[in-house]
Coordinates of C-alpha atoms in Angstrom, one line a residue:
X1 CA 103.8 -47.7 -48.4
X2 CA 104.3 -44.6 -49.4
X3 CA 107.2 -42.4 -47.9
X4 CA 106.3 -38.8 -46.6
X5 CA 108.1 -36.0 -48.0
X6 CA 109.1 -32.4 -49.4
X7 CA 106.7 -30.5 -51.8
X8 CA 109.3 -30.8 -54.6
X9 CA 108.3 -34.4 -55.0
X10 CA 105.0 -33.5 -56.2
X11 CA 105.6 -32.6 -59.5
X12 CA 104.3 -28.9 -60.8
X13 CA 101.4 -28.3 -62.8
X14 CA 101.4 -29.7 -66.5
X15 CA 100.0 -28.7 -69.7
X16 CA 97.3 -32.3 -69.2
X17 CA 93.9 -30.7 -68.1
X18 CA 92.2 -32.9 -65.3
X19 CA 88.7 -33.4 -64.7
X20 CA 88.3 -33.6 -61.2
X21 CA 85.2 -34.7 -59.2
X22 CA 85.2 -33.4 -55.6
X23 CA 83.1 -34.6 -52.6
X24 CA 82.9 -32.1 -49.4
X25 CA 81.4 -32.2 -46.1
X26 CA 81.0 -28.6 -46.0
X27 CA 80.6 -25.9 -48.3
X28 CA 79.2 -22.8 -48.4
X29 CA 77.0 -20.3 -47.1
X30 CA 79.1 -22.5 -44.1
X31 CA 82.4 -20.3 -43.6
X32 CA 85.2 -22.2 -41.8
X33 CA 89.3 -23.6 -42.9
X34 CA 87.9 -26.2 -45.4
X35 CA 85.6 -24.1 -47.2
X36 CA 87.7 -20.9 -47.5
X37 CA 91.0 -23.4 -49.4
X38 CA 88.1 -25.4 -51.3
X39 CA 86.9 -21.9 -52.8
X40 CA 90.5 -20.9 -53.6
X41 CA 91.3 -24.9 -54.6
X42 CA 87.7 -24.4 -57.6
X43 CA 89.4 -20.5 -58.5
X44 CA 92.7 -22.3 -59.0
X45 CA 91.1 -25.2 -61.2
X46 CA 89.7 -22.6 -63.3
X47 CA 92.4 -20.1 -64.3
X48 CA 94.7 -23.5 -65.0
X49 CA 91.8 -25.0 -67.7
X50 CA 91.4 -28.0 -65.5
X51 CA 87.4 -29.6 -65.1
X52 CA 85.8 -29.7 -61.9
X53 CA 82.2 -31.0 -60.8
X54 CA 81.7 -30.3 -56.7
X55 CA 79.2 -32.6 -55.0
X56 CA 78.2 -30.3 -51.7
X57 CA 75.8 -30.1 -48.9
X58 CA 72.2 -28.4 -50.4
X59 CA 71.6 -24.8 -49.6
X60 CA 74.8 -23.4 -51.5
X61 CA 75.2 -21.7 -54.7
X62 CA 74.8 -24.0 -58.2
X63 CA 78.2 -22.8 -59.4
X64 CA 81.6 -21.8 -58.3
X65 CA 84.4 -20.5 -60.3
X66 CA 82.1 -21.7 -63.1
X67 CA 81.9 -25.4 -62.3
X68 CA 78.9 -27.0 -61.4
X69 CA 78.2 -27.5 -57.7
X70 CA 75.7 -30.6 -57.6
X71 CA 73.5 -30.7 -53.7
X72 CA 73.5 -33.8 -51.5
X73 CA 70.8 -34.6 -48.9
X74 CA 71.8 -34.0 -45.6
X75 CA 70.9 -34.1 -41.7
X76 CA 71.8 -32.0 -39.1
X77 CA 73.8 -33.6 -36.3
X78 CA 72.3 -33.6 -33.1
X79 CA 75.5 -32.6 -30.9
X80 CA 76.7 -29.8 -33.3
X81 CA 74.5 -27.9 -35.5
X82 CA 76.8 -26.6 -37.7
X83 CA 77.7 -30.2 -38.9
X84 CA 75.3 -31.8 -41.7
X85 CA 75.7 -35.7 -42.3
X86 CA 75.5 -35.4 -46.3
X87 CA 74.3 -38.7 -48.3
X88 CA 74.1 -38.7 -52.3
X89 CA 70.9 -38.2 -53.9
X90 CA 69.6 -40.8 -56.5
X91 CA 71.5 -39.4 -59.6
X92 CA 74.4 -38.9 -58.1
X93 CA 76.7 -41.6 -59.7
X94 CA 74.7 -40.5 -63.3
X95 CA 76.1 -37.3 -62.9
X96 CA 79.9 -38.3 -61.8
X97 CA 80.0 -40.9 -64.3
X98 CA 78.6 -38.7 -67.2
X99 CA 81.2 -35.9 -66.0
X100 CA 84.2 -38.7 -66.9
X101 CA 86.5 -37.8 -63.9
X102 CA 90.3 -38.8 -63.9
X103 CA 90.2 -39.1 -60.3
X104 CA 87.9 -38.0 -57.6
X105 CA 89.1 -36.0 -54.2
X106 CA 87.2 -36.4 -50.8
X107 CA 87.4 -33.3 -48.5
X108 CA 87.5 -34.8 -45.1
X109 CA 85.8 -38.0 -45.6
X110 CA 83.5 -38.8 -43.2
X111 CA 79.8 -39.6 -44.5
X112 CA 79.9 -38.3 -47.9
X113 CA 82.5 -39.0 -48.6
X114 CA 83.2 -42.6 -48.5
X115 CA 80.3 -42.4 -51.2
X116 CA 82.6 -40.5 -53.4
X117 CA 85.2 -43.1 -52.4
X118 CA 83.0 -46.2 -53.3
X119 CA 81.9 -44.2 -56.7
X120 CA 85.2 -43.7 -57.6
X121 CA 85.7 -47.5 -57.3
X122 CA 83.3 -48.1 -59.5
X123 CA 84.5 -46.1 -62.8
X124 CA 88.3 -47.3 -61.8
X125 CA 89.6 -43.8 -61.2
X126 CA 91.9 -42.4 -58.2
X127 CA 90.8 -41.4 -54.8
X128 CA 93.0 -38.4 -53.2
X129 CA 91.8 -37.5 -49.6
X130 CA 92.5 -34.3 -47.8
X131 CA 92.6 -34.7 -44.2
X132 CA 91.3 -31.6 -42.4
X133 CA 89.7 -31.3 -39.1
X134 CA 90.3 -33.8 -36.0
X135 CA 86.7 -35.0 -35.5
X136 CA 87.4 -37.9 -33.0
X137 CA 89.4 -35.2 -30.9
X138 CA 86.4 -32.8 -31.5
X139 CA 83.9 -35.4 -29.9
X140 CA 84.9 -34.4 -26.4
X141 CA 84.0 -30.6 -27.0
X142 CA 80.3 -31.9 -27.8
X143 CA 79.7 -34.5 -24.6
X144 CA 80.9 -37.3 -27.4
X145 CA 83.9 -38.4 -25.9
X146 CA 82.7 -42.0 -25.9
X147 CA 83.3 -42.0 -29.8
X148 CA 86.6 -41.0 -29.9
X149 CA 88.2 -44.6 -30.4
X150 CA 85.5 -45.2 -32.8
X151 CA 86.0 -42.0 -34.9
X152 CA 89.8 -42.3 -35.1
X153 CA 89.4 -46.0 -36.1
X154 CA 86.9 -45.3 -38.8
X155 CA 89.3 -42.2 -40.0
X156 CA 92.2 -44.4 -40.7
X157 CA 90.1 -47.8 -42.3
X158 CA 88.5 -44.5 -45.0
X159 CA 91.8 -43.2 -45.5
X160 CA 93.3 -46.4 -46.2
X161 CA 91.3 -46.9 -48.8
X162 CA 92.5 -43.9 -50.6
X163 CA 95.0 -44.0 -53.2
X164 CA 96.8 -40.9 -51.6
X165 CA 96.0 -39.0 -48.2
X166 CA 96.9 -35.2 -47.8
X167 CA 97.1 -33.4 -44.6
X168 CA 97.7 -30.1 -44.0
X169 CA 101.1 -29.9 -41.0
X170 CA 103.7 -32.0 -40.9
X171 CA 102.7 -32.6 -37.1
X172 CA 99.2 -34.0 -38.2
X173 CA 100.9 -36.3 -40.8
X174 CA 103.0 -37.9 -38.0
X175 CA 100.0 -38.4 -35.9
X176 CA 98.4 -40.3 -38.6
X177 CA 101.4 -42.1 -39.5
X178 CA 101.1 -43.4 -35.7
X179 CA 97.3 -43.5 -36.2
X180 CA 97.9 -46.3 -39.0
X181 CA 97.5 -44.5 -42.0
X182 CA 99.7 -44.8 -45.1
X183 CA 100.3 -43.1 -47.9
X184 CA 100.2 -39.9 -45.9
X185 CA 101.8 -36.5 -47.6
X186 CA 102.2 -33.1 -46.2
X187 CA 100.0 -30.8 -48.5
X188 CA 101.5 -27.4 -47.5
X189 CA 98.7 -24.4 -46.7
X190 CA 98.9 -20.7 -48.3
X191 CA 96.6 -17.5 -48.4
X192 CA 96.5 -15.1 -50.6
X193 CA 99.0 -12.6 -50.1
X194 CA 98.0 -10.0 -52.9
X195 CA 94.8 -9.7 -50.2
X196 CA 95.9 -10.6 -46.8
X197 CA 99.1 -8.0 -47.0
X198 CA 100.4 -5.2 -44.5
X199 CA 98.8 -1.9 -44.5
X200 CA 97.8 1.4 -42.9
X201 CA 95.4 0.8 -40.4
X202 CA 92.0 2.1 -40.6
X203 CA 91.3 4.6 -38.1
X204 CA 87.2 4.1 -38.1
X205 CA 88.0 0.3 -37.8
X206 CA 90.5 0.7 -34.9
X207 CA 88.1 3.1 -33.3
X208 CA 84.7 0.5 -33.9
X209 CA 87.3 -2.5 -32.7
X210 CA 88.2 -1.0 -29.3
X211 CA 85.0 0.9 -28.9
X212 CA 86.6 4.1 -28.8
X213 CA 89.5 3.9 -27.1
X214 CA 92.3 3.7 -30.0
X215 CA 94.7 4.1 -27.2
X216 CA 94.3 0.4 -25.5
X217 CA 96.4 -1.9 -26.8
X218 CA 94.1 -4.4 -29.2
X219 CA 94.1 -8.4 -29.3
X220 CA 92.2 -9.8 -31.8
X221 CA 90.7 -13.5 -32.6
X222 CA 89.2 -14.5 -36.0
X223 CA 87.6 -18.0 -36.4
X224 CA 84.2 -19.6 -35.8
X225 CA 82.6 -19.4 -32.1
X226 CA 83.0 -22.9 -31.1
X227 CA 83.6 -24.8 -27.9
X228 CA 87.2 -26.2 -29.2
X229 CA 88.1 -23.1 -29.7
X230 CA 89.6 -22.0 -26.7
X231 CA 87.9 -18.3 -26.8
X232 CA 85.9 -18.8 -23.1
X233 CA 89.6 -19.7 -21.3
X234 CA 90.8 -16.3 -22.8
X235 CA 88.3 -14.1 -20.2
X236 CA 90.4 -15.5 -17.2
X237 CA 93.7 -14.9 -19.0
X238 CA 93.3 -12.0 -20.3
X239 CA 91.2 -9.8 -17.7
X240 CA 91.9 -7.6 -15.8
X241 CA 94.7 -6.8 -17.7
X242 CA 95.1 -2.9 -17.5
X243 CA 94.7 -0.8 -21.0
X244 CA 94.0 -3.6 -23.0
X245 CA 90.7 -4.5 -25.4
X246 CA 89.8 -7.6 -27.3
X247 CA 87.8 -8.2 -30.4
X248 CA 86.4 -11.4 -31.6
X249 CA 85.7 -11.2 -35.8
X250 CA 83.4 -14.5 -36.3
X251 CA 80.4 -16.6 -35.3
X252 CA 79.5 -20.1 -34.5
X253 CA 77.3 -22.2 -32.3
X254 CA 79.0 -20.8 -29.1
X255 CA 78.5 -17.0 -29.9
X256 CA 75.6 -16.1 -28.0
X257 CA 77.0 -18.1 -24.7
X258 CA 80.2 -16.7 -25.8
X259 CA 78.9 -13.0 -25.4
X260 CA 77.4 -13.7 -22.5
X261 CA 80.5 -14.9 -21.0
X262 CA 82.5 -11.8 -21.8
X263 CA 79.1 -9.2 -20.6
X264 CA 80.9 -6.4 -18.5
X265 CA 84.7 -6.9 -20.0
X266 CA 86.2 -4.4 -23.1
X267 CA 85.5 -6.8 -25.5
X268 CA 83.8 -6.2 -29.3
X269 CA 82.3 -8.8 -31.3
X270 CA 81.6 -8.1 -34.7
X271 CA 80.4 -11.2 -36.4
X272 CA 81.9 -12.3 -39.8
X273 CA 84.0 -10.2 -41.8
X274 CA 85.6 -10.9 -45.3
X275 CA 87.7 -9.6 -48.0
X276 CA 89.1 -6.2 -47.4
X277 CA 86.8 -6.0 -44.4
X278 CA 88.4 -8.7 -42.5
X279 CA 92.0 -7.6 -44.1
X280 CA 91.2 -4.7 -42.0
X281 CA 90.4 -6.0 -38.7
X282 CA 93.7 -7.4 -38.8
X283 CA 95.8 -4.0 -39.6
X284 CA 93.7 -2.7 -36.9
X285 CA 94.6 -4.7 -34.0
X286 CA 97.6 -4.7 -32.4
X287 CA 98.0 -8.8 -31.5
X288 CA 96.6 -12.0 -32.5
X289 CA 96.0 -14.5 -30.1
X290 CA 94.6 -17.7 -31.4
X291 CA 94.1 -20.3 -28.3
X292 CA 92.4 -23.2 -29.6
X293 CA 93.9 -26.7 -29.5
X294 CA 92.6 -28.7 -31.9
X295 CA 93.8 -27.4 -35.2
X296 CA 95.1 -29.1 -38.2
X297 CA 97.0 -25.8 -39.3
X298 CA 95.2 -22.4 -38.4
X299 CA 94.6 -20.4 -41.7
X300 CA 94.1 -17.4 -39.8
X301 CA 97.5 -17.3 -38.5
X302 CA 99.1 -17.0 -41.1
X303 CA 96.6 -14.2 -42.5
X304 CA 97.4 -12.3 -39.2
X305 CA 101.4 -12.8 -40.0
X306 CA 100.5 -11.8 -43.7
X307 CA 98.8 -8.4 -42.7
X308 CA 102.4 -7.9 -40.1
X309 CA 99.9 -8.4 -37.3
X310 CA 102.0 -10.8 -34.6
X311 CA 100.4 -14.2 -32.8
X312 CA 100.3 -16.0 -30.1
X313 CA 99.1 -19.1 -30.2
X314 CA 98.3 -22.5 -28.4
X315 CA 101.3 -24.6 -28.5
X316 CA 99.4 -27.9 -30.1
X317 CA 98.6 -29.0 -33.4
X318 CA 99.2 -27.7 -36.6
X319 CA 99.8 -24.2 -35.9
X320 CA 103.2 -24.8 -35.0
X321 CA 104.6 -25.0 -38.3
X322 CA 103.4 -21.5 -38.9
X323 CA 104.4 -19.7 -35.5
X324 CA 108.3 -20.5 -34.6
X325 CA 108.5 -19.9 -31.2
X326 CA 110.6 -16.6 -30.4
X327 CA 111.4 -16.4 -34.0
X328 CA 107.9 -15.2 -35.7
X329 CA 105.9 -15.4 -32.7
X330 CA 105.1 -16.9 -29.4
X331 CA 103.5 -20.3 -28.4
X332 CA 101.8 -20.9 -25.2
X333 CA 101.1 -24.4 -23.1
X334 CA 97.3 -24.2 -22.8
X335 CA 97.7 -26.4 -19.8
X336 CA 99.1 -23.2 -18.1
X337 CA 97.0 -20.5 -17.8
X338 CA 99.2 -17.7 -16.4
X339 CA 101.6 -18.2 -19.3
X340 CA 99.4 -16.3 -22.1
X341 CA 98.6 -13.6 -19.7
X342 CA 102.8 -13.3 -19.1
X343 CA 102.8 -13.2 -23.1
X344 CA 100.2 -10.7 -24.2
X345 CA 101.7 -8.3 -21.5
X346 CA 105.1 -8.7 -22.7
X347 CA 103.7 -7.8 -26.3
X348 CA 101.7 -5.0 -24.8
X349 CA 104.8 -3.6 -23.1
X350 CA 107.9 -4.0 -24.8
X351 CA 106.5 -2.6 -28.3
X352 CA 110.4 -3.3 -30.1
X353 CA 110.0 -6.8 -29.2
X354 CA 106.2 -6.6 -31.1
X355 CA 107.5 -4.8 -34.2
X356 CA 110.3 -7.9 -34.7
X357 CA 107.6 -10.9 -34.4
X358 CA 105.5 -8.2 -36.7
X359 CA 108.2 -8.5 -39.1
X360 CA 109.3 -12.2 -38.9
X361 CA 105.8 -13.5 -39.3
X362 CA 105.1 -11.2 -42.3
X363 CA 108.5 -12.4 -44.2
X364 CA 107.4 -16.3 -43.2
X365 CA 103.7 -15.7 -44.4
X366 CA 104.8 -13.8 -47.8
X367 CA 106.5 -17.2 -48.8
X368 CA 103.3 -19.1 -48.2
X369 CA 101.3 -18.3 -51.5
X370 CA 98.4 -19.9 -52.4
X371 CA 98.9 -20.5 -55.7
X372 CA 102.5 -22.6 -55.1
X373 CA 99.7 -24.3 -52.7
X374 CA 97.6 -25.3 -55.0
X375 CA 100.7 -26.5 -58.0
X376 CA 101.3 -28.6 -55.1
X377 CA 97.7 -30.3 -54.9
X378 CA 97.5 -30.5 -58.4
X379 CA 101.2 -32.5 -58.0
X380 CA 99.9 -34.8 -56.0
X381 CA 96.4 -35.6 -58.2
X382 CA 99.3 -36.4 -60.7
X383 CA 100.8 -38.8 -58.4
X384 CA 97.7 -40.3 -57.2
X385 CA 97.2 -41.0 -60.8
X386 CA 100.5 -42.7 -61.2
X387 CA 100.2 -44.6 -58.5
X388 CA 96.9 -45.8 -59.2
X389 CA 98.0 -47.3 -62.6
X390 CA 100.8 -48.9 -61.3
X391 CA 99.3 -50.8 -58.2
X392 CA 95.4 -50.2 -59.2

């Protein structure tokens, strides 16, 4: 068994080029946390000269970052439509094998993926699987509950069976240390801070945000509508809450219920937003509150911190090792609802006390760079490698 550790023990990218074969649940035109790092993860693989060949749920582009992106059949599941059970098409091995991979990484195994798994097997290379979103807990959310043992016992028999398993917080490694999985490392998460960076705020974009009233003190929520999310709690919280707006910048399953929900309250939704658009919406608002309960770190955190925008958050999961509480930021026990309302009016009203989380959170972000990220990953290929030719 593998001990848990530091990023230093994954070594740093080497001059060896990799070819890497990569099997995902999810990819685009799909926007959530797994596709946004695998895009950065295929940019990364470029610029360093390593080989990559992406195996990805049809109705995507044919390339990324120059490597081919090969489509897998899938289904749509029948509790949450956003969620495609992927199964390799007939050529599928042909093409991995002809490719030659060193090792092959599953994103998220969960149908697909244990296809990439078995593959792998069968030309003796590596698996490395990256942990990423809670399913069994997500079950609940969908009327699913009964599967929850089920899912979290199928999780840690796949995962088990990988040479090396990543996962993005140190609190989620834990949890699957307790679940029964071994071999479990702590892949730390970064953004890209050359784009998600402070900046003057856009007074059009303020002005669309809080539909005209640039005045009101802003919160904002980025993410996909969804009901783990935690966005239909914040109407209760949050309103009647004098002088204040909220803007939601996403979409999802729940977004047409979820508009419904907020009819008659000064809230905007916007849809998706990306790039310099989204960078935007953050600089624009004036607080980030992110509620939801069931995530294995919260990218969009740490882009709020990045763009000096402060958050509150939902004191589970992941997210804690991005918002220190009363250091960068402010956590809240879900289980309480007055105590997010007692936060966002603090925020709203002692702006000194704003301007220091503002600050903290943008210092903390700035050393979370997506390219030490990724030098991480590719450390850890190298020691899924190693290990692999030492115990097979």
């Amino acid at each position: 068994m593998v001990a848990h550790g530091s990023p230093s023990e994954s070594q740093p990218d080497q001059p060896q080029r990799l070819r890497i074969g990569l099997f995902t649940e999810t990819f685009l035109p799909k926007i959530d946390g797994v596709v946004n790092i695998l895009q950065l993860l295929l940019r990364y693989l470029a610029s360093k000269g390593h080989e990559a060949i992406l195996f990805a749920p049809s109705g995507g582009p044919s390339e990324f970052a120059g490597f081919r992106v090969v489509p897998v059949n899938g289904i749509t599941a029948p509790y949450y439509t956003e969620l495609k059970f992927n199964f390799p098409r007939s050529d599928s091995f042909r093409t991995l094998r002809r490719f030659q991979p060193d090792l092959v990484h599953v994103l998220h195994p969960f149908v697909l993926g244990p296809f990439g798994m078995r593959m792998a097997r069968r030309l003796g290379v590596p698996v490395l699987a990256s942990y990423h979103t809670d399913i069994a807990r997500y079950a609940a959310f969908y009327g699913q509950g009964f599967l929850t043992g089920f899912l979290r016992r199928y999780a840690t028999y796949l995962h088990n069976r990988a040479t090396l398993t990543i996962c993005p917080s140190s609190v989620l490694r834990d949890d699957l240390r307790q679940q029964g999985i071994s071999r479990v490392r702590w892949w730390r998460r970064g953004i890209d801070t050359d784009l998600f960076s402070a900046g003057p705020v856009d007074p059009k974009v303020r002005e669309e945000l809080t539909q005209g009233h640039p005045e009101d003190f802003l919160v904002l929520n980025v993410g996909r509508h969804a009901p783990e999310k935690g966005l239909f709690e914040l109407r209760d919280r949050l309103f009647p809450m004098k002088g204040l707006r909220l803007a939601f910048v996403g979409d999802g399953p729940s977004h047409a219920e979820l508009r419904a929900w907020y009819a008659g309250t000064p809230t905007t939704f916007t849809g998706y937003r990306y790039g310099e658009d989204l960078v935007a919406a953050y600089r624009a608002a004036d607080l980030f509150v992110f509620p939801s309960t069931t995530e294995t770190f919260g990218l969009v955190a740490l882009e709020a911190m990045a763009c000096r925008l402060p958050v509150i958050a939902a004191r589970r999961g992941g997210i804690t090792d991005t918002v220190a509480h009363n250091r960068n930021g402010l956590l809240f026990d879900p289980d309480n609802p007055g105590e997010i309302r007692e936060q966002v009016r603090q925020m709203r009203d002692n702006r000194s006390l704003l301007q220091s989380f503002a600050e903290a959170g943008w210092q903390h972000a700035l050393r979370q760079d997506w390219h030490s990220t990724m030098d991480q990953l590719v450390g850890f290929y190298r020691m899924a490698l190693r290990q692999h030719r030492i115990f097979g």
